[in-house]
Amino acid sequence: MRTDTTFKRAFNDMIDIIRTLDLGEELPSENALRAQLGVSRTTVRKVLAGMSARGIIISEAHRRIIGEQPQQIERYPKEETLAISEQVETSFMEWMLRGDACPGTEINEAELARKFGVATTIVREFLNRFQKYGLIEKRQNAGWVFKGFTASFALELFEIREMFEMRSARLFATLPDGSPVWKQIQSMRAAHLELLADIDARFQDFSELDSRFHRLITAVAPNRFIESFQDVIAMVFHYHYQWNKRDERARNEVAIGEHLALIEALESRNIALIDRACRLHLTSARETLLHSIA
Amino acid sequence: MRTDTTFKRAFNDMIDIIRTLDLGEELPSENALRAQLGVSRTTVRKVLAGMSARGIIISEAHRRIIGEQPQQIERYPKEETLAISEQVETSFMEWMLRGDACPGTEINEAELARKFGVATTIVREFLNRFQKYGLIEKRQNAGWVFKGFTASFALELFEIREMFEMRSARLFATLPDGSPVWKQIQSMRAAHLELLADIDARFQDFSELDSRFHRLITAVAPNRFIESFQDVIAMVFHYHYQWNKRDERARNEVAIGEHLALIEALESRNIALIDRACRLHLTSARETLLHSIA
DNA sequence: CCCCCGTTTTTTATACATAAGAAACATATG
DNA sequence: CATATGTTTCTTATGTATAAAAAACGGGGG
């Protein structure tokens, strides 16, 4: 009763691989494809079988070659490539952020399962994992309570975020010249500039860049608890801002500017500058979030 | 297929309530008992029924009275009062800390379920919740990896702990005289002195006191992420030291001394003193943990 | 009208079942 | 012998089932 989303995703990815090959060309080995697609060989074989059945691939003894017209292969739709657990995540976030839930709402596993059209087991598993974000709390033998996407949530979040990020940013001042981080910072700057140049069209790409940027800073001295906390931040920005698009473009443009300033400060290796740039950005991010909650 | 551990625990607790009543005395209402026992009325009624069946209680029209010899009621054994999920926690910790698992070990849900004699669902749920402790990591479609109870785990843990605890301790310096916290600190000191006086017999009670002490300090400015992190610390101390009893008495005695010093520093409201006492304690705790891991 | 108890309905905790996917094993081919 | 494919076995993801526990409902007595 497991869904075949892994297969469908691999199938779609395989189409892209095939596109790079010529008609009549021999395919890479199952093992090579396994590595490229990031799935098991079992799944690779299933994909290959599916493609053979469609005539996209022709299987001969001990080799497979590209068949006719691989141009118009039909892809599986995006929804069918998402595991049920991922769909539940989206459904839940929507339910939460659409405002169906106000602080203190009791969350009912059975009801959610019905609403989302999935088994209770999955909802339960999701809630257990979601617990770490600090937005819900379990009560013994009796469901969960939604604590609300409130101002105090944002404030508590940023209190921690500031501690963690200042700690990492300061470490930059002590980094040797030869550290590979400086290269990464350089390309991070380039990515920011690129996005900024095309901000009108691509302002929605910022959320992902933001997450990568902050993860890079934090990664100078790896700490699993800090990394895990980044997930919380990423979740907040990813989902919350999906439902709060007010001033999105302007907001992201400002943030890019702050990131660039921070990058410059980091490269200066001057603790005072770093501190100021970092705090400035965090304060502004906090205010933006608070503003969008109210 | 749910176990009736809630009932059994309530039954045992009910025995204690009955002990406080006299023969022939009327019992509190179902609702009152519900509140006292912390379970639903459904469970209360089941307990009452069980006691009636045993002749401990005599049910008359609209009232229930204590029957004969409530002295030798047989309690349900402790194990039967623990939910399966709690048993799994213990089993897993034992498996982990007994050394069956070295860093990098792959964790197999199905195998653990067999080993512990429970359904895979439960193991899976446990692992999902346990993830937040930073000791295991999930791989897509393929079980978990045990990252090991290693020195770097301890170091990362204490890096965060130091940030959090210094932050809270410092806040004490700004607390007004009238704050109720000072009373709690006082009784915390008393509890420590009491334990210290009887350290030879009660040194095992320290772990719980330790957790309460640190939670009290942290609670001056509540932050859900910090509170959740305390769970990690509590887990480490509770379980790890259950399997590493070396120097337990001495270790706890030292820690009590450090706690008392910190209490004094907090009461002095002198930031420098607080900082030093706090750091001293954390450093010592870290060294102790590192030492016991190696 | 409010609390108490009996009854019914709903939800949770846990077990079990099974298709999809991963891994291990076996065989063949160059 | 190494690498690729064919086959078998084991594990995970997800649905369903059900007893225990919680919650909701309802009548009766103070």
PDB file of C-alpha atoms (C1' of nucleotides) in Angstrom, chain A residues 2-3 29-30 41 45 84-85 119 121-122 141, chain D residues 4-7 12-16 21-23:
ATOM      1  CA  ARG A   2       3.063   2.089  -0.269  1.00  0.00           C
ATOM      2  CA  THR A   3       2.868   4.635  -3.078  1.00  0.00           C
ATOM      3  CA  SER A  29      24.676   0.388 -16.820  1.00  0.00           C
ATOM      4  CA  GLU A  30      21.971  -0.097 -14.216  1.00  0.00           C
ATOM      5  CA  ARG A  41      18.754  -0.695  -8.667  1.00  0.00           C
ATOM      6  CA  ARG A  45      15.013  -1.606 -13.399  1.00  0.00           C
ATOM      7  CA  ILE A  84       2.324  10.853   1.166  1.00  0.00           C
ATOM      8  CA  SER A  85       4.282  12.131   4.135  1.00  0.00           C
ATOM      9  CA  ALA A 119      -4.212   7.223   7.137  1.00  0.00           C
ATOM     10  CA  THR A 121      -0.630   6.647  11.075  1.00  0.00           C
ATOM     11  CA  ILE A 122       0.855   9.157   8.694  1.00  0.00           C
ATOM     12  CA  ASN A 141      -3.424  10.174  25.564  1.00  0.00           C
TER      13      ASN A 141
ATOM     14  C1'  DA D   4      26.286  -6.317 -15.440  1.00  0.00           C
ATOM     15  C1'  DT D   5      22.086  -8.312 -15.158  1.00  0.00           C
ATOM     16  C1'  DG D   6      18.580 -11.676 -13.168  1.00  0.00           C
ATOM     17  C1'  DT D   7      16.451 -13.379  -8.754  1.00  0.00           C
ATOM     18  C1'  DT D  12      10.162   0.596   4.750  1.00  0.00           C
ATOM     19  C1'  DA D  13       5.928   3.346   3.779  1.00  0.00           C
ATOM     20  C1'  DT D  14       1.352   3.369   4.290  1.00  0.00           C
ATOM     21  C1'  DG D  15      -3.303   1.512   4.974  1.00  0.00           C
ATOM     22  C1'  DT D  16      -6.629  -1.019   8.037  1.00  0.00           C
ATOM     23  C1'  DA D  21      -9.066   5.854  26.872  1.00  0.00           C
ATOM     24  C1'  DA D  22     -11.203  10.292  26.320  1.00  0.00           C
ATOM     25  C1'  DA D  23     -14.970  13.136  25.330  1.00  0.00           C
TER      26       DA D  23
END
